Amino acid sequence: MEGEAVSGAQLIAQALRHQNIEYMFGIVGIPVTEIAIAAQAAGIKYVGMRNEQAACYAASAVGYLTGRPGVCLVVSGPGFLHALGGMANATINCWPLIVIGGSSDRNQETMGAFQEFPQVEAGRLYNKLSVRPSSVEVIPAVIEKAVRTSIYGRPGSCYIDIPGDFVNLQVNKSSVKYVECCLPPPISMAEHSAVSKAASILALSKQPLLIIGKGAAYSHAENNIRKLVDLCGLPFLPTPMAKGVVPDNHPNCVAAARSMALQHADVIILFGARLNWILHFGLPPRFRQDVKVIQIDVCAEELGNNVKPAAILLGDINAVTKQGLALQKSLPMNYYTVFHHIREMIPKNCILVSEGANTMDIGRTMLPNCYPRQRLDAGTFGTMGVGLGFAIAAAMVAKDRAPGKQVVCIEGDSAFGFSGMEVETICRYNLPILIIIVNNNGIYTGLDANSWKEMLKLGNPATCVPPVSLLPNSHYEEIMSAFGGKGYFVKTPEELRNALKASVTDKQTPSLINVMIDPQSERKKQEFPWLTRSNL
Ligand code: ADP
Ligand code: MG
């Protein structure tokens, strides 16, 4: 029985559509005109260009922007050759692309056919896959493989050669090897031990630098990389196409001092960027001889190129970033975690008061201000104990001039002690003040409860307790509840967020959030001149 017939051109178009291909760029001519027409009929947007090279560049950019390859359609011989630049560009950029090239009729091959050229062979150097379907019937299977190959692993270009006589050949639908749309690229995670190793290298670093490449942009890792930057207070440098993965105006962006950042970093985390000419191969004099590289890439063969890495994380950037975040989020919290959540949750237009040593230093880089005269801190004289008085004044002035404005007063535990009794004043006048104490059990650093107990066993506390230590786990929030305000004792990011949410929602009730952090948590040493300048 005669089944329904379908042409080669129609099979190509339908198979592409089936693989969720949306865009095709090209120039028509013998033998591919019918393919463009069939593509439009199948719902693919076809853009006719003026040179195959531009068409191929366009199709590859679609792949980068959408994660699904664009298709470039070219005629045989010169058309195909003009597209080689685009194929190379896509493959070197690690961008997915499908090129479909018409070629001579099979029965004229080696006879000097019109625009005859060994296209499959020529395509090999520029593509992850360069193939010709062995029959019209297998076209859907070959297209599925090409699309899959272009997006799985390290993305790149794939070439499919279509002999001219395939285009209008009619075949019976029942003989066609139809295949389903390929699954989205598998997301791989790095070895757990490699992630822990990277975390400990990072923890010991003095001048870490995150380099963000376009692989990070391609993997849509922006939200998680942003969290990691905030959580760890990491300085970062985007490569040209990775600009904006974390906004250029983020306070930790060191792009303005790129050379200096590269030269001084003792640990570099490479997020989807290659140590090629753009990054001076990772070698001296542009990098330190002893720089430790933590390399993250989806392509195993890339790991170790030019510099032997200190840790290698093979996997998808976004997934690996999440692994890193999970480690960093472990308890107790550190300053960067605490400030990250504070920054996310306090009103942008609040008045910020801060004092303390690390609390104020780190707060300066982590908590931005958008308006003048809305930040009060220890000031020229470096005075501790000004915080609550300043907060009360700010709340009084705001009451008259900017009603509804909240004052957020962020204090170190030691700094709070200098004026803690003013909490009674705050409650007496019912001022909209939120006090957050970043409590590390001491001045600069403190002791955890166990070390404290051990210490006391040594004898008279006055001779053995370190002068920087304060009583561990003090419940300063009870001072607030003693006077009728709301007090919160928090140890986890979740408790912190809940307490912040409640205090920001009910801003009229004075509140105090006592946040316990790791007593050993310290400021990351950022001896980068451009960063320390902002710390002065
Ligand atoms: P840049 O030009 O921004 O320096 P490169 O093109 O040199 O970036 O490097 C990009 C790297 O990102 C490549 O090595 C590529 O293998 C890698 N890459 C691409 N996609 C991903 C992904 N999803 N996860 C991890 N690495 C990726
Ligand atoms: Mg690069």
PDB file of N, CA and C and ligand atoms in Angstrom, residues 239 273-274 276 278-279, ligand 2:
ATOM      1  N   THR A 239      35.310  38.434  32.434  1.00  0.00           N
ATOM      2  CA  THR A 239      35.902  38.571  31.114  1.00  0.00           C
ATOM      3  C   THR A 239      34.909  39.393  30.287  1.00  0.00           C
ATOM      4  N   ALA A 273      36.001  30.185  32.305  1.00  0.00           N
ATOM      5  CA  ALA A 273      36.884  31.005  31.468  1.00  0.00           C
ATOM      6  C   ALA A 273      38.147  30.184  31.241  1.00  0.00           C
ATOM      7  N   ARG A 274      38.771  30.368  30.094  1.00  0.00           N
ATOM      8  CA  ARG A 274      39.991  29.612  29.804  1.00  0.00           C
ATOM      9  C   ARG A 274      41.232  30.460  30.060  1.00  0.00           C
ATOM     10  N   ASN A 276      43.656  31.326  28.446  1.00  0.00           N
ATOM     11  CA  ASN A 276      44.252  31.508  27.122  1.00  0.00           C
ATOM     12  C   ASN A 276      44.811  32.929  27.009  1.00  0.00           C
ATOM     13  N   ILE A 278      43.550  35.692  26.398  1.00  0.00           N
ATOM     14  CA  ILE A 278      42.752  36.759  27.021  1.00  0.00           C
ATOM     15  C   ILE A 278      43.152  36.910  28.488  1.00  0.00           C
ATOM     16  N   LEU A 279      43.524  35.791  29.112  1.00  0.00           N
ATOM     17  CA  LEU A 279      43.946  35.837  30.521  1.00  0.00           C
ATOM     18  C   LEU A 279      45.447  35.582  30.648  1.00  0.00           C
TER      19      LEU A 279
HETATM   20 MG    MG B   2      38.511  33.197  28.364  1.00  0.00          MG
END
